[in-house]
PDB file of C-alpha atoms and ligand atoms in Angstrom:
ATOM      1  CA  UNK M  97      -0.065  -0.228  -0.279  1.00  0.00           C
ATOM      2  CA  UNK M  98       1.234   3.528  -0.597  1.00  0.00           C
ATOM      3  CA  UNK M  99       1.710   5.922   1.960  1.00  0.00           C
ATOM      4  CA  UNK M 100       2.332   9.221   2.367  1.00  0.00           C
ATOM      5  CA  UNK M 101       4.836   8.608   4.739  1.00  0.00           C
ATOM      6  CA  UNK M 102       4.199  11.385   6.966  1.00  0.00           C
ATOM      7  CA  UNK M 103       4.293   9.043  10.386  1.00  0.00           C
ATOM      8  CA  UNK M 104       5.937  11.434  12.822  1.00  0.00           C
ATOM      9  CA  UNK M 105       6.570  14.325  11.412  1.00  0.00           C
ATOM     10  CA  UNK M 106       5.953  18.032  12.767  1.00  0.00           C
ATOM     11  CA  UNK M 107       3.576  20.442  10.496  1.00  0.00           C
ATOM     12  CA  UNK M 108       2.468  23.431  11.829  1.00  0.00           C
ATOM     13  CA  UNK M 109      -0.492  24.329   9.681  1.00  0.00           C
ATOM     14  CA  UNK M 110      -1.892  28.394   9.880  1.00  0.00           C
ATOM     15  CA  UNK M 111      -5.865  29.258   9.949  1.00  0.00           C
ATOM     16  CA  UNK M 112      -6.546  25.709  10.785  1.00  0.00           C
ATOM     17  CA  UNK M 113      -9.730  26.532  12.486  1.00  0.00           C
ATOM     18  CA  UNK M 114     -12.257  26.214   9.853  1.00  0.00           C
ATOM     19  CA  UNK M 115     -12.693  25.468   6.045  1.00  0.00           C
ATOM     20  CA  UNK M 116      -9.176  24.275   4.061  1.00  0.00           C
ATOM     21  CA  UNK M 117      -6.698  24.690   6.943  1.00  0.00           C
ATOM     22  CA  UNK M 118      -8.835  22.571   9.568  1.00  0.00           C
ATOM     23  CA  UNK M 119      -9.105  19.424   6.036  1.00  0.00           C
ATOM     24  CA  UNK M 120      -5.393  19.643   5.761  1.00  0.00           C
ATOM     25  CA  UNK M 121      -5.243  19.495   9.875  1.00  0.00           C
ATOM     26  CA  UNK M 122      -7.337  16.015   9.947  1.00  0.00           C
ATOM     27  CA  UNK M 123      -5.900  14.742   6.645  1.00  0.00           C
ATOM     28  CA  UNK M 124      -2.364  15.103   8.390  1.00  0.00           C
ATOM     29  CA  UNK M 125      -3.724  13.335  11.786  1.00  0.00           C
ATOM     30  CA  UNK M 126      -4.943  10.431   9.616  1.00  0.00           C
ATOM     31  CA  UNK M 127      -1.724  10.294   7.522  1.00  0.00           C
ATOM     32  CA  UNK M 128      -0.078   9.941  11.306  1.00  0.00           C
ATOM     33  CA  UNK M 129       1.896  13.509  11.583  1.00  0.00           C
ATOM     34  CA  UNK M 130       1.556  15.665  14.490  1.00  0.00           C
ATOM     35  CA  UNK M 131       0.318  18.750  13.356  1.00  0.00           C
ATOM     36  CA  UNK M 132       0.413  21.651  15.613  1.00  0.00           C
ATOM     37  CA  UNK M 133      -2.905  23.632  13.953  1.00  0.00           C
ATOM     38  CA  UNK M 134      -2.995  27.413  14.519  1.00  0.00           C
ATOM     39  CA  UNK M 135      -5.186  30.376  14.332  1.00  0.00           C
ATOM     40  CA  UNK M 136      -6.694  33.331  15.979  1.00  0.00           C
ATOM     41  CA  UNK M 137      -8.804  32.035  18.437  1.00  0.00           C
ATOM     42  CA  UNK M 138      -7.777  31.599  21.960  1.00  0.00           C
ATOM     43  CA  UNK M 139      -8.961  28.453  22.752  1.00  0.00           C
ATOM     44  CA  UNK M 140      -9.098  25.536  20.353  1.00  0.00           C
ATOM     45  CA  UNK M 141     -11.987  25.373  17.447  1.00  0.00           C
ATOM     46  CA  UNK M 142     -14.368  22.695  18.384  1.00  0.00           C
ATOM     47  CA  UNK M 143     -13.274  20.996  14.998  1.00  0.00           C
ATOM     48  CA  UNK M 144      -9.913  20.623  15.682  1.00  0.00           C
ATOM     49  CA  UNK M 145     -10.883  19.684  19.609  1.00  0.00           C
ATOM     50  CA  UNK M 146     -12.989  16.717  17.741  1.00  0.00           C
ATOM     51  CA  UNK M 147      -9.580  15.814  15.914  1.00  0.00           C
ATOM     52  CA  UNK M 148      -7.059  15.759  18.757  1.00  0.00           C
ATOM     53  CA  UNK M 149      -8.576  12.563  20.023  1.00  0.00           C
ATOM     54  CA  UNK M 150      -9.370  10.409  16.843  1.00  0.00           C
ATOM     55  CA  UNK M 151      -6.927   8.095  15.740  1.00  0.00           C
ATOM     56  CA  UNK M 152      -3.486   8.304  13.567  1.00  0.00           C
ATOM     57  CA  UNK M 153      -1.727  11.223  14.323  1.00  0.00           C
ATOM     58  CA  UNK M 154      -1.598  13.544  16.913  1.00  0.00           C
ATOM     59  CA  UNK M 155      -2.998  17.512  16.626  1.00  0.00           C
ATOM     60  CA  UNK M 156      -2.696  20.727  19.312  1.00  0.00           C
ATOM     61  CA  UNK M 157      -3.422  23.730  18.969  1.00  0.00           C
ATOM     62  CA  UNK M 158      -1.431  26.947  19.574  1.00  0.00           C
ATOM     63  CA  UNK M 159      -3.195  30.518  19.123  1.00  0.00           C
ATOM     64  CA  UNK M 160      -0.905  32.042  16.545  1.00  0.00           C
ATOM     65  CA  UNK M 161      -2.205  35.599  14.339  1.00  0.00           C
ATOM     66  CA  UNK M 162       0.211  34.656  11.008  1.00  0.00           C
ATOM     67  CA  UNK M 163       1.354  39.114  10.898  1.00  0.00           C
ATOM     68  CA  UNK M 164       2.347  39.025  14.405  1.00  0.00           C
ATOM     69  CA  UNK M 165       6.431  38.222  14.051  1.00  0.00           C
ATOM     70  CA  UNK M 166       6.228  38.253  17.928  1.00  0.00           C
ATOM     71  CA  UNK M 167       3.660  35.260  17.594  1.00  0.00           C
ATOM     72  CA  UNK M 168       5.848  33.409  15.448  1.00  0.00           C
ATOM     73  CA  UNK M 169       9.056  33.375  17.586  1.00  0.00           C
ATOM     74  CA  UNK M 170       6.845  32.392  19.976  1.00  0.00           C
ATOM     75  CA  UNK M 171       6.125  29.594  18.908  1.00  0.00           C
ATOM     76  CA  UNK M 172       9.196  28.427  17.049  1.00  0.00           C
ATOM     77  CA  UNK M 173      10.364  28.465  21.049  1.00  0.00           C
ATOM     78  CA  UNK M 174       7.760  26.572  22.097  1.00  0.00           C
ATOM     79  CA  UNK M 175       8.605  23.980  19.404  1.00  0.00           C
ATOM     80  CA  UNK M 176      11.804  24.079  20.463  1.00  0.00           C
ATOM     81  CA  UNK M 177      11.326  23.556  24.068  1.00  0.00           C
ATOM     82  CA  UNK M 178       9.770  20.064  23.361  1.00  0.00           C
ATOM     83  CA  UNK M 179      12.761  18.988  21.835  1.00  0.00           C
ATOM     84  CA  UNK M 180      10.721  18.993  17.995  1.00  0.00           C
ATOM     85  CA  UNK M 181      12.106  20.033  15.028  1.00  0.00           C
ATOM     86  CA  UNK M 182       9.286  21.091  12.159  1.00  0.00           C
ATOM     87  CA  UNK M 183       8.971  18.457   9.042  1.00  0.00           C
ATOM     88  CA  UNK M 184       6.521  21.229   7.534  1.00  0.00           C
ATOM     89  CA  UNK M 185       4.651  24.588   7.314  1.00  0.00           C
ATOM     90  CA  UNK M 186       1.335  24.941   5.394  1.00  0.00           C
ATOM     91  CA  UNK M 187       0.865  28.552   5.112  1.00  0.00           C
ATOM     92  CA  UNK M 188      -2.716  28.314   4.614  1.00  0.00           C
ATOM     93  CA  UNK M 189      -4.180  31.412   6.927  1.00  0.00           C
ATOM     94  CA  UNK M 190      -5.451  34.215   4.346  1.00  0.00           C
ATOM     95  CA  UNK M 191      -7.998  36.378   4.246  1.00  0.00           C
ATOM     96  CA  UNK M 192     -10.161  37.756   1.591  1.00  0.00           C
ATOM     97  CA  UNK M 193     -11.231  41.638   0.547  1.00  0.00           C
ATOM     98  CA  UNK M 194     -13.477  42.489  -2.043  1.00  0.00           C
ATOM     99  CA  UNK M 195     -12.993  46.197  -3.024  1.00  0.00           C
ATOM    100  CA  UNK M 196     -13.066  46.807  -6.793  1.00  0.00           C
ATOM    101  CA  UNK M 197     -10.392  49.038  -8.580  1.00  0.00           C
ATOM    102  CA  UNK M 198     -11.393  52.815  -8.230  1.00  0.00           C
ATOM    103  CA  UNK M 199     -12.498  51.749  -4.574  1.00  0.00           C
ATOM    104  CA  UNK M 200     -10.122  49.926  -2.929  1.00  0.00           C
ATOM    105  CA  UNK M 201      -7.871  51.772  -0.371  1.00  0.00           C
ATOM    106  CA  UNK M 202      -3.883  51.916   0.284  1.00  0.00           C
ATOM    107  CA  UNK M 203      -5.342  50.497   4.633  1.00  0.00           C
ATOM    108  CA  UNK M 204      -7.396  47.147   1.902  1.00  0.00           C
ATOM    109  CA  UNK M 205      -4.079  46.454   0.767  1.00  0.00           C
ATOM    110  CA  UNK M 206      -1.888  46.418   3.610  1.00  0.00           C
ATOM    111  CA  UNK M 207      -4.112  44.308   5.572  1.00  0.00           C
ATOM    112  CA  UNK M 208      -4.415  41.870   3.331  1.00  0.00           C
ATOM    113  CA  UNK M 209      -1.218  41.765   2.470  1.00  0.00           C
ATOM    114  CA  UNK M 210       0.182  41.802   6.221  1.00  0.00           C
ATOM    115  CA  UNK M 211      -1.837  38.327   6.130  1.00  0.00           C
ATOM    116  CA  UNK M 212      -1.585  36.997   3.164  1.00  0.00           C
ATOM    117  CA  UNK M 213       1.786  37.312   2.193  1.00  0.00           C
ATOM    118  CA  UNK M 214       4.061  38.947   5.412  1.00  0.00           C
ATOM    119  CA  UNK M 215       2.148  36.145   7.271  1.00  0.00           C
ATOM    120  CA  UNK M 216       3.748  33.656   5.010  1.00  0.00           C
ATOM    121  CA  UNK M 217       6.515  35.425   5.296  1.00  0.00           C
ATOM    122  CA  UNK M 218       7.278  35.134   9.073  1.00  0.00           C
ATOM    123  CA  UNK M 219       6.399  31.429   8.713  1.00  0.00           C
ATOM    124  CA  UNK M 220       9.309  30.745   6.813  1.00  0.00           C
ATOM    125  CA  UNK M 221      11.795  32.721   8.574  1.00  0.00           C
ATOM    126  CA  UNK M 222      10.102  31.887  11.987  1.00  0.00           C
ATOM    127  CA  UNK M 223      10.547  27.731  11.458  1.00  0.00           C
ATOM    128  CA  UNK M 224      12.975  26.776   8.500  1.00  0.00           C
ATOM    129  CA  UNK M 225      15.873  27.006  11.374  1.00  0.00           C
ATOM    130  CA  UNK M 226      14.281  24.411  12.734  1.00  0.00           C
ATOM    131  CA  UNK M 227      13.663  22.316   9.693  1.00  0.00           C
ATOM    132  CA  UNK M 228      15.943  19.657   8.315  1.00  0.00           C
ATOM    133  CA  UNK M 229      16.594  18.697   4.651  1.00  0.00           C
ATOM    134  CA  UNK M 230      13.856  16.605   3.721  1.00  0.00           C
ATOM    135  CA  UNK M 231      11.737  19.394   4.962  1.00  0.00           C
ATOM    136  CA  UNK M 232       8.369  21.201   3.030  1.00  0.00           C
ATOM    137  CA  UNK M 233       6.531  23.873   2.613  1.00  0.00           C
ATOM    138  CA  UNK M 234       3.403  24.657   1.029  1.00  0.00           C
ATOM    139  CA  UNK M 235       1.872  28.038   0.832  1.00  0.00           C
ATOM    140  CA  UNK M 236      -1.497  28.538  -0.167  1.00  0.00           C
ATOM    141  CA  UNK M 237      -2.551  31.185  -3.038  1.00  0.00           C
ATOM    142  CA  UNK M 238      -5.584  31.047  -5.060  1.00  0.00           C
ATOM    143  CA  UNK M 239      -6.518  31.357  -8.987  1.00  0.00           C
ATOM    144  CA  UNK M 240      -6.441  34.973  -7.825  1.00  0.00           C
ATOM    145  CA  UNK M 241      -2.826  34.944  -8.106  1.00  0.00           C
ATOM    146  CA  UNK M 242      -2.787  33.258 -11.527  1.00  0.00           C
ATOM    147  CA  UNK M 243      -5.788  35.477 -13.313  1.00  0.00           C
ATOM    148  CA  UNK M 244      -7.051  39.515 -12.794  1.00  0.00           C
ATOM    149  CA  UNK M 245      -9.889  38.173 -10.273  1.00  0.00           C
ATOM    150  CA  UNK M 246     -11.641  41.573  -9.887  1.00  0.00           C
ATOM    151  CA  UNK M 247     -11.277  42.600  -6.302  1.00  0.00           C
ATOM    152  CA  UNK M 248      -7.808  44.035  -6.789  1.00  0.00           C
ATOM    153  CA  UNK M 249      -6.069  43.704  -3.074  1.00  0.00           C
ATOM    154  CA  UNK M 250      -6.191  39.542  -2.322  1.00  0.00           C
ATOM    155  CA  UNK M 251      -5.225  39.119  -6.138  1.00  0.00           C
ATOM    156  CA  UNK M 252      -2.165  41.541  -5.485  1.00  0.00           C
ATOM    157  CA  UNK M 253      -1.501  40.061  -2.530  1.00  0.00           C
ATOM    158  CA  UNK M 254      -1.635  36.107  -4.334  1.00  0.00           C
ATOM    159  CA  UNK M 255       0.351  37.538  -7.367  1.00  0.00           C
ATOM    160  CA  UNK M 256       2.774  38.549  -4.899  1.00  0.00           C
ATOM    161  CA  UNK M 257       2.844  35.160  -2.467  1.00  0.00           C
ATOM    162  CA  UNK M 258       3.541  33.760  -5.577  1.00  0.00           C
ATOM    163  CA  UNK M 259       6.760  35.929  -6.067  1.00  0.00           C
ATOM    164  CA  UNK M 260       7.667  34.813  -2.601  1.00  0.00           C
ATOM    165  CA  UNK M 261       7.277  31.200  -3.020  1.00  0.00           C
ATOM    166  CA  UNK M 262       9.637  30.914  -5.548  1.00  0.00           C
ATOM    167  CA  UNK M 263      12.637  33.287  -4.008  1.00  0.00           C
ATOM    168  CA  UNK M 264      12.595  30.333  -1.483  1.00  0.00           C
ATOM    169  CA  UNK M 265      11.628  27.438  -3.315  1.00  0.00           C
ATOM    170  CA  UNK M 266      15.125  29.170  -4.687  1.00  0.00           C
ATOM    171  CA  UNK M 267      17.344  30.470  -1.251  1.00  0.00           C
ATOM    172  CA  UNK M 268      15.822  27.111   0.510  1.00  0.00           C
ATOM    173  CA  UNK M 269      16.591  24.584  -2.307  1.00  0.00           C
ATOM    174  CA  UNK M 270      20.065  23.612  -1.401  1.00  0.00           C
ATOM    175  CA  UNK M 271      19.428  22.428   2.338  1.00  0.00           C
ATOM    176  CA  UNK M 272      16.813  20.602   1.023  1.00  0.00           C
ATOM    177  CA  UNK M 273      13.908  22.055   1.796  1.00  0.00           C
ATOM    178  CA  UNK M 274      10.803  22.099  -0.717  1.00  0.00           C
ATOM    179  CA  UNK M 275       8.927  25.024  -1.166  1.00  0.00           C
ATOM    180  CA  UNK M 276       5.491  24.681  -3.528  1.00  0.00           C
ATOM    181  CA  UNK M 277       2.666  26.459  -4.185  1.00  0.00           C
ATOM    182  CA  UNK M 278      -1.685  25.217  -4.037  1.00  0.00           C
ATOM    183  CA  UNK M 279      -4.068  27.263  -5.951  1.00  0.00           C
ATOM    184  CA  UNK M 280      -7.472  26.931  -5.209  1.00  0.00           C
ATOM    185  CA  UNK M 281     -10.373  27.736  -7.438  1.00  0.00           C
ATOM    186  CA  UNK M 282     -14.053  28.155  -6.027  1.00  0.00           C
ATOM    187  CA  UNK M 283     -13.762  26.103  -3.216  1.00  0.00           C
ATOM    188  CA  UNK M 284     -16.807  25.172  -0.555  1.00  0.00           C
ATOM    189  CA  UNK M 285     -15.261  27.520   2.784  1.00  0.00           C
ATOM    190  CA  UNK M 286     -16.734  29.854   5.245  1.00  0.00           C
ATOM    191  CA  UNK M 287     -14.918  32.790   2.848  1.00  0.00           C
ATOM    192  CA  UNK M 288     -16.925  31.906  -0.224  1.00  0.00           C
ATOM    193  CA  UNK M 289     -19.839  31.334   1.648  1.00  0.00           C
ATOM    194  CA  UNK M 290     -20.021  34.892   2.246  1.00  0.00           C
ATOM    195  CA  UNK M 291     -19.830  35.788  -1.777  1.00  0.00           C
ATOM    196  CA  UNK M 292     -22.962  36.823  -3.457  1.00  0.00           C
ATOM    197  CA  UNK M 293     -24.505  34.208  -5.201  1.00  0.00           C
ATOM    198  CA  UNK M 294     -23.873  36.069  -8.894  1.00  0.00           C
ATOM    199  CA  UNK M 295     -20.083  35.550  -7.514  1.00  0.00           C
ATOM    200  CA  UNK M 296     -20.988  31.323  -7.336  1.00  0.00           C
ATOM    201  CA  UNK M 297     -23.000  31.945 -10.802  1.00  0.00           C
ATOM    202  CA  UNK M 298     -20.322  33.161 -12.573  1.00  0.00           C
ATOM    203  CA  UNK M 299     -17.592  31.342 -11.753  1.00  0.00           C
ATOM    204  CA  UNK M 300     -18.803  28.086 -11.975  1.00  0.00           C
ATOM    205  CA  UNK M 301     -19.351  28.953 -15.896  1.00  0.00           C
ATOM    206  CA  UNK M 302     -15.104  29.347 -16.312  1.00  0.00           C
ATOM    207  CA  UNK M 303     -14.780  25.748 -14.278  1.00  0.00           C
ATOM    208  CA  UNK M 304     -14.537  23.474 -17.293  1.00  0.00           C
ATOM    209  CA  UNK M 305     -15.635  20.268 -14.121  1.00  0.00           C
ATOM    210  CA  UNK M 306     -18.429  21.816 -13.669  1.00  0.00           C
ATOM    211  CA  UNK M 307     -19.254  22.273  -9.865  1.00  0.00           C
ATOM    212  CA  UNK M 308     -16.696  23.972  -6.992  1.00  0.00           C
ATOM    213  CA  UNK M 309     -14.124  22.088  -5.070  1.00  0.00           C
ATOM    214  CA  UNK M 310     -14.694  20.575  -1.973  1.00  0.00           C
ATOM    215  CA  UNK M 311     -11.916  20.941   0.910  1.00  0.00           C
ATOM    216  CA  UNK M 312     -10.322  17.711   1.081  1.00  0.00           C
ATOM    217  CA  UNK M 313      -9.715  17.747  -2.874  1.00  0.00           C
ATOM    218  CA  UNK M 314      -6.793  20.885  -1.332  1.00  0.00           C
ATOM    219  CA  UNK M 315      -5.742  19.185   1.149  1.00  0.00           C
ATOM    220  CA  UNK M 316      -4.747  16.488  -0.441  1.00  0.00           C
ATOM    221  CA  UNK M 317      -2.642  17.694  -3.151  1.00  0.00           C
ATOM    222  CA  UNK M 318      -0.872  19.585   0.060  1.00  0.00           C
ATOM    223  CA  UNK M 319      -0.490  16.572   1.600  1.00  0.00           C
ATOM    224  CA  UNK M 320       1.127  15.041  -1.617  1.00  0.00           C
ATOM    225  CA  UNK M 321       3.338  18.194  -1.666  1.00  0.00           C
ATOM    226  CA  UNK M 322       4.384  17.740   2.103  1.00  0.00           C
ATOM    227  CA  UNK M 323       5.220  13.946   1.527  1.00  0.00           C
ATOM    228  CA  UNK M 324       8.988  12.623   0.557  1.00  0.00           C
ATOM    229  CA  UNK M 325       6.470  11.481  -2.686  1.00  0.00           C
ATOM    230  CA  UNK M 326       7.098  14.632  -3.857  1.00  0.00           C
ATOM    231  CA  UNK M 327      10.773  14.612  -3.365  1.00  0.00           C
ATOM    232  CA  UNK M 328      11.642  16.345  -6.339  1.00  0.00           C
ATOM    233  CA  UNK M 329       9.321  19.081  -6.712  1.00  0.00           C
ATOM    234  CA  UNK M 330      10.153  22.103  -5.616  1.00  0.00           C
ATOM    235  CA  UNK M 331       9.303  25.820  -7.293  1.00  0.00           C
ATOM    236  CA  UNK M 332       5.521  24.657  -8.648  1.00  0.00           C
ATOM    237  CA  UNK M 333       2.742  25.672  -8.499  1.00  0.00           C
ATOM    238  CA  UNK M 334      -0.273  23.592  -8.822  1.00  0.00           C
ATOM    239  CA  UNK M 335      -3.784  25.088  -9.423  1.00  0.00           C
ATOM    240  CA  UNK M 336      -6.849  23.114  -7.499  1.00  0.00           C
ATOM    241  CA  UNK M 337      -9.554  24.319  -9.461  1.00  0.00           C
ATOM    242  CA  UNK M 338     -11.626  22.089 -11.830  1.00  0.00           C
ATOM    243  CA  UNK M 339      -9.385  23.661 -14.698  1.00  0.00           C
ATOM    244  CA  UNK M 340     -10.706  27.182 -14.304  1.00  0.00           C
ATOM    245  CA  UNK M 341      -7.157  28.902 -14.925  1.00  0.00           C
ATOM    246  CA  UNK M 342      -5.941  26.059 -17.321  1.00  0.00           C
ATOM    247  CA  UNK M 343      -8.356  27.232 -20.544  1.00  0.00           C
ATOM    248  CA  UNK M 344      -7.128  31.218 -19.682  1.00  0.00           C
ATOM    249  CA  UNK M 345     -10.945  32.745 -20.405  1.00  0.00           C
ATOM    250  CA  UNK M 346     -11.104  30.531 -23.391  1.00  0.00           C
ATOM    251  CA  UNK M 347     -14.499  28.642 -22.372  1.00  0.00           C
ATOM    252  CA  UNK M 348     -17.038  31.088 -22.798  1.00  0.00           C
ATOM    253  CA  UNK M 349     -16.012  31.535 -26.286  1.00  0.00           C
ATOM    254  CA  UNK M 350     -15.966  27.819 -26.561  1.00  0.00           C
ATOM    255  CA  UNK M 351     -19.207  27.683 -24.909  1.00  0.00           C
ATOM    256  CA  UNK M 352     -20.867  30.397 -27.196  1.00  0.00           C
ATOM    257  CA  UNK M 353     -19.824  28.648 -30.151  1.00  0.00           C
ATOM    258  CA  UNK M 354     -21.224  24.794 -29.052  1.00  0.00           C
TER     259      UNK M 354
HETATM  260  N1  NAD N  79     -12.295  28.980   0.022  1.00  0.00           N
HETATM  261  C1  NAD N  79     -11.544  29.625  -1.355  1.00  0.00           C
HETATM  262  O1  NAD N  79     -12.415  29.227  -2.751  1.00  0.00           O
HETATM  263  C2  NAD N  79     -10.321  29.796  -1.775  1.00  0.00           C
HETATM  264  C3  NAD N  79      -9.989  29.875  -2.981  1.00  0.00           C
HETATM  265  C4  NAD N  79      -9.170  30.759  -3.261  1.00  0.00           C
HETATM  266  C5  NAD N  79      -7.781  30.315  -2.048  1.00  0.00           C
HETATM  267  N2  NAD N  79      -8.210  30.492  -1.212  1.00  0.00           N
HETATM  268  C6  NAD N  79      -7.427  30.447  -0.016  1.00  0.00           C
HETATM  269  O2  NAD N  79      -7.006  29.101   1.155  1.00  0.00           O
HETATM  270  C7  NAD N  79      -6.935  29.650   2.033  1.00  0.00           C
HETATM  271  C8  NAD N  79      -7.291  29.537   3.038  1.00  0.00           C
HETATM  272  O3  NAD N  79      -8.959  29.630   2.738  1.00  0.00           O
HETATM  273  P1  NAD N  79     -10.674  29.574   3.130  1.00  0.00           P
HETATM  274  O4  NAD N  79     -11.676  29.623   2.271  1.00  0.00           O
HETATM  275  O5  NAD N  79     -10.021  28.005   3.971  1.00  0.00           O
HETATM  276  O6  NAD N  79     -10.534  30.358   4.410  1.00  0.00           O
HETATM  277  P2  NAD N  79     -11.882  30.839   5.645  1.00  0.00           P
HETATM  278  O7  NAD N  79     -11.932  32.089   5.505  1.00  0.00           O
HETATM  279  O8  NAD N  79     -12.817  29.772   5.506  1.00  0.00           O
HETATM  280  O9  NAD N  79     -10.885  30.379   6.278  1.00  0.00           O
HETATM  281  C9  NAD N  79      -9.628  31.292   6.943  1.00  0.00           C
HETATM  282  C10 NAD N  79      -9.040  30.627   8.278  1.00  0.00           C
HETATM  283  O10 NAD N  79      -7.678  31.388   8.152  1.00  0.00           O
HETATM  284  C11 NAD N  79      -7.745  31.848   9.741  1.00  0.00           C
HETATM  285  N3  NAD N  79      -7.640  33.651   9.817  1.00  0.00           N
HETATM  286  C12 NAD N  79      -7.637  34.908   9.422  1.00  0.00           C
HETATM  287  N4  NAD N  79      -6.732  35.730   9.556  1.00  0.00           N
HETATM  288  C13 NAD N  79      -5.571  35.329  10.521  1.00  0.00           C
HETATM  289  C14 NAD N  79      -4.274  35.540  10.548  1.00  0.00           C
HETATM  290  N5  NAD N  79      -4.042  36.780  10.396  1.00  0.00           N
HETATM  291  N6  NAD N  79      -3.405  35.018  11.701  1.00  0.00           N
HETATM  292  C15 NAD N  79      -4.355  33.414  11.528  1.00  0.00           C
HETATM  293  N7  NAD N  79      -5.177  32.887  10.932  1.00  0.00           N
HETATM  294  C16 NAD N  79      -6.067  33.491  10.138  1.00  0.00           C
HETATM  295  C17 NAD N  79      -8.865  32.187  10.153  1.00  0.00           C
HETATM  296  O11 NAD N  79      -9.242  32.285  11.560  1.00  0.00           O
HETATM  297  C18 NAD N  79      -9.999  31.048   9.442  1.00  0.00           C
HETATM  298  O12 NAD N  79      -9.527  30.359  10.025  1.00  0.00           O
HETATM  299  C19 NAD N  79      -6.359  31.032   2.294  1.00  0.00           C
HETATM  300  O13 NAD N  79      -5.495  31.257   1.971  1.00  0.00           O
HETATM  301  C20 NAD N  79      -7.917  31.835   1.139  1.00  0.00           C
HETATM  302  O14 NAD N  79      -6.762  32.429   0.225  1.00  0.00           O
HETATM  303  C21 NAD N  79      -9.284  29.752  -0.497  1.00  0.00           C
END
């Protein structure tokens, strides 16, 4: 039987309190990993509490605002104090901001960057000193970072995250640390639940698979990228979007000619 070979490995997941982060934590625990699940809440979110007693690996919860450099150093010190190293980091925490081009303020831009870009940078800076060769980092981008998705601050932040990921892959490669990016399309989570119905309909028309994605469908790709099964993959970007980004806008033309 093929295994993800993650048993006993320690993986930090940010924004693990709901949505894709919870699914990543759940799958990692099932694969036998020790998951350090982090999010903004002081108390362990309900879904994660249920996981800490499930079979497979283990889960511990720590409060962490990814935009807080001191929080990251505190987390690194806590991990070190337990005598653990870090084998994986999933920079999953992210926020959206839906202002359009002519309405977006510098504050909008800064807040989204603080979480979506600086959060990932701070995580990489804090935890790579605890990583040995064979470790892996997965950054969670977005189809927005591959296209001209209209919410400009969010889109710009995800394009910036791609740049950060590529630099990190180059700089950390010599240490045997891999860095890859997944780009989710429309995934059913609390984030997309707050989107307008017309956004869902219009997006569905752009997805060749004709449906939205589930959180496990992103988590599976994240697990593969954390696993030694992907040991020669670094600096890669994998859309998990039902084909939305691959057609580059050609779908509406094709559909119109059917
Ligand atoms: N859902 C989608 O369709 C979709 C599509 C593309 C990309 N993404 C990306 O996937 C990731 C997860 O998205 P989701 O849909 O699960 O979102 P979500 O809003 O359901 O969950 C995000 C989690 O991140 C946490 N978070 C927010 N700010 C934080 C901070 N400063 N520090 C720590 N944690 C913080 C939240 O508390 C929440 O638990 C994000 O990076 C998002 O941009 C999502």
